[in-house]
Amino acid sequence: MLIFKHIAPVLILMGCLAQFAAAATPKASLLCAITNVSECEVLKGCSNHLPAEVNFPQFFTIDFKRQTISGKGRTDKIGTIEFTAEGIILQGVGSQHRAWSLVLNNEQTRVTGHVTGQHYGFTLFGVCQPEI
């Protein structure tokens, strides 16, 4: 009984870690759709847009194998991929000298992102699925 008291917490922890590792393992590539974009500018405030209204792609692909993000004829290299308890964080610098970051939930079905330039920023929300 004494041994079980010491082993049981370890087994429970191992099960939790295995579940987290399986959930956070990136799929080969994801197809994501942007559903809403909020644009904020200094002194002007924020407004909501459809992706096309602010020159964002409606769809984009995250390729974990090639470490790229692509959409609307543009491809950016993913600079950083970080795995956390709550999901996957991607960061990079876009072709137009804008910093960007994306956060995927553990199931890789929801995405929230930010694109930042001089004196303005965009927050985007979307959904993802494994690319077929």
Coordinates of C-alpha atoms in Angstrom, one line a residue:
M1 CA 0.0 0.0 0.0
L2 CA 2.8 2.4 0.8
I3 CA 4.4 1.9 -2.6
F4 CA 1.1 2.6 -4.3
K5 CA 0.8 5.9 -2.5
H6 CA 4.1 7.0 -4.1
I7 CA 3.6 5.5 -7.5
A8 CA 0.0 6.6 -8.1
P9 CA 0.8 10.4 -8.3
V10 CA 3.6 9.6 -10.8
L11 CA 1.3 7.5 -13.0
I12 CA -1.4 10.2 -12.9
L13 CA 1.2 12.9 -13.9
M14 CA 2.5 10.7 -16.7
G15 CA -1.0 10.2 -18.0
C16 CA -1.6 14.0 -18.0
L17 CA 1.7 14.7 -19.7
A18 CA 0.9 12.1 -22.4
Q19 CA -2.5 13.7 -23.0
F20 CA -1.0 17.2 -23.2
A21 CA 1.8 16.0 -25.6
A22 CA -0.8 14.3 -27.9
A23 CA -3.0 17.4 -27.9
A24 CA -0.1 19.9 -28.6
T25 CA 1.6 17.9 -31.3
P26 CA 1.2 19.9 -34.5
K27 CA -0.5 18.4 -37.4
A28 CA 1.5 18.5 -40.7
S29 CA -0.4 21.5 -42.0
L30 CA -3.6 23.4 -41.1
L31 CA -6.0 25.3 -43.3
C32 CA -7.3 28.3 -41.4
A33 CA -10.2 30.7 -42.2
I34 CA -10.2 34.2 -40.7
T35 CA -13.7 35.0 -39.5
N36 CA -13.2 38.5 -38.0
V37 CA -10.5 41.2 -38.0
S38 CA -10.3 44.2 -35.6
E39 CA -8.1 47.1 -36.8
C40 CA -6.8 49.6 -34.3
E41 CA -5.0 52.8 -35.1
V42 CA -3.4 55.5 -32.9
L43 CA -5.9 58.3 -32.3
K44 CA -8.6 56.7 -34.4
G45 CA -9.6 53.7 -32.2
C46 CA -10.7 50.3 -33.3
S47 CA -13.1 48.9 -35.9
N48 CA -14.2 45.5 -37.1
H49 CA -13.8 44.2 -40.6
L50 CA -14.1 41.2 -42.9
P51 CA -10.7 40.0 -43.9
A52 CA -10.9 41.3 -47.5
E53 CA -11.7 44.8 -46.3
V54 CA -8.2 45.1 -44.8
N55 CA -6.3 43.1 -47.4
F56 CA -6.1 39.9 -45.3
P57 CA -6.5 36.5 -46.9
Q58 CA -9.8 34.7 -46.1
F59 CA -7.8 31.4 -45.9
F60 CA -4.2 30.7 -45.0
T61 CA -2.1 27.6 -44.5
I62 CA 0.2 26.8 -41.6
D63 CA 2.8 24.3 -42.7
F64 CA 4.6 22.9 -39.6
K65 CA 7.0 20.7 -41.6
R66 CA 8.3 23.6 -43.8
Q67 CA 7.7 26.1 -40.9
T68 CA 5.8 28.6 -43.2
I69 CA 2.5 30.4 -43.2
S70 CA 0.9 31.1 -46.6
G71 CA -2.1 33.0 -47.9
K72 CA -3.2 35.3 -50.7
G73 CA 0.0 34.6 -52.7
R74 CA 2.4 35.5 -49.8
T75 CA 4.5 33.1 -47.7
D76 CA 6.3 34.0 -44.5
K77 CA 8.7 31.9 -42.5
I78 CA 7.6 31.0 -39.0
G79 CA 10.4 32.4 -36.7
T80 CA 9.3 30.8 -33.4
I81 CA 7.1 27.9 -32.5
E82 CA 6.4 27.6 -28.7
F83 CA 4.3 24.8 -27.1
T84 CA 2.5 25.8 -23.9
A85 CA -0.1 24.1 -21.7
E86 CA -2.8 26.0 -23.5
G87 CA -1.8 25.6 -27.1
I88 CA 0.8 26.5 -29.7
I89 CA 2.3 30.0 -30.3
L90 CA 3.7 31.0 -33.6
Q91 CA 5.7 34.2 -34.3
G92 CA 7.4 35.8 -37.3
V93 CA 8.1 38.9 -39.3
G94 CA 6.0 39.4 -42.5
S95 CA 7.2 40.4 -45.9
Q96 CA 5.9 43.9 -45.3
H97 CA 8.0 44.3 -42.1
R98 CA 5.1 43.6 -39.8
A99 CA 5.5 41.5 -36.7
W100 CA 2.9 38.8 -36.3
S101 CA 1.9 36.1 -33.8
L102 CA -0.7 33.4 -33.8
V103 CA -2.1 31.3 -31.0
L104 CA -3.7 27.9 -31.7
N105 CA -5.7 26.1 -29.1
N106 CA -4.5 22.5 -28.2
E107 CA -7.0 20.9 -30.6
Q108 CA -5.7 23.3 -33.3
T109 CA -9.3 24.2 -34.3
R110 CA -9.2 27.9 -33.2
V111 CA -6.7 30.6 -34.0
T112 CA -6.2 34.1 -32.6
G113 CA -3.6 36.3 -34.1
H114 CA -2.0 39.8 -34.1
V115 CA -0.3 41.7 -36.9
T116 CA 1.5 44.9 -35.8
G117 CA 3.1 47.7 -37.8
Q118 CA 4.0 51.3 -37.1
H119 CA 1.0 53.0 -35.2
Y120 CA -1.5 50.3 -36.1
G121 CA -2.4 46.8 -35.3
F122 CA -4.8 44.0 -36.3
T123 CA -6.3 41.3 -34.2
L124 CA -7.8 38.3 -36.1
F125 CA -10.0 35.4 -35.1
G126 CA -10.5 32.2 -37.0
V127 CA -10.9 28.5 -37.2
C128 CA -8.6 25.8 -38.5
Q129 CA -8.7 22.2 -39.7
P130 CA -6.1 19.7 -40.9
E131 CA -5.3 20.4 -44.5
I132 CA -6.4 17.5 -46.8

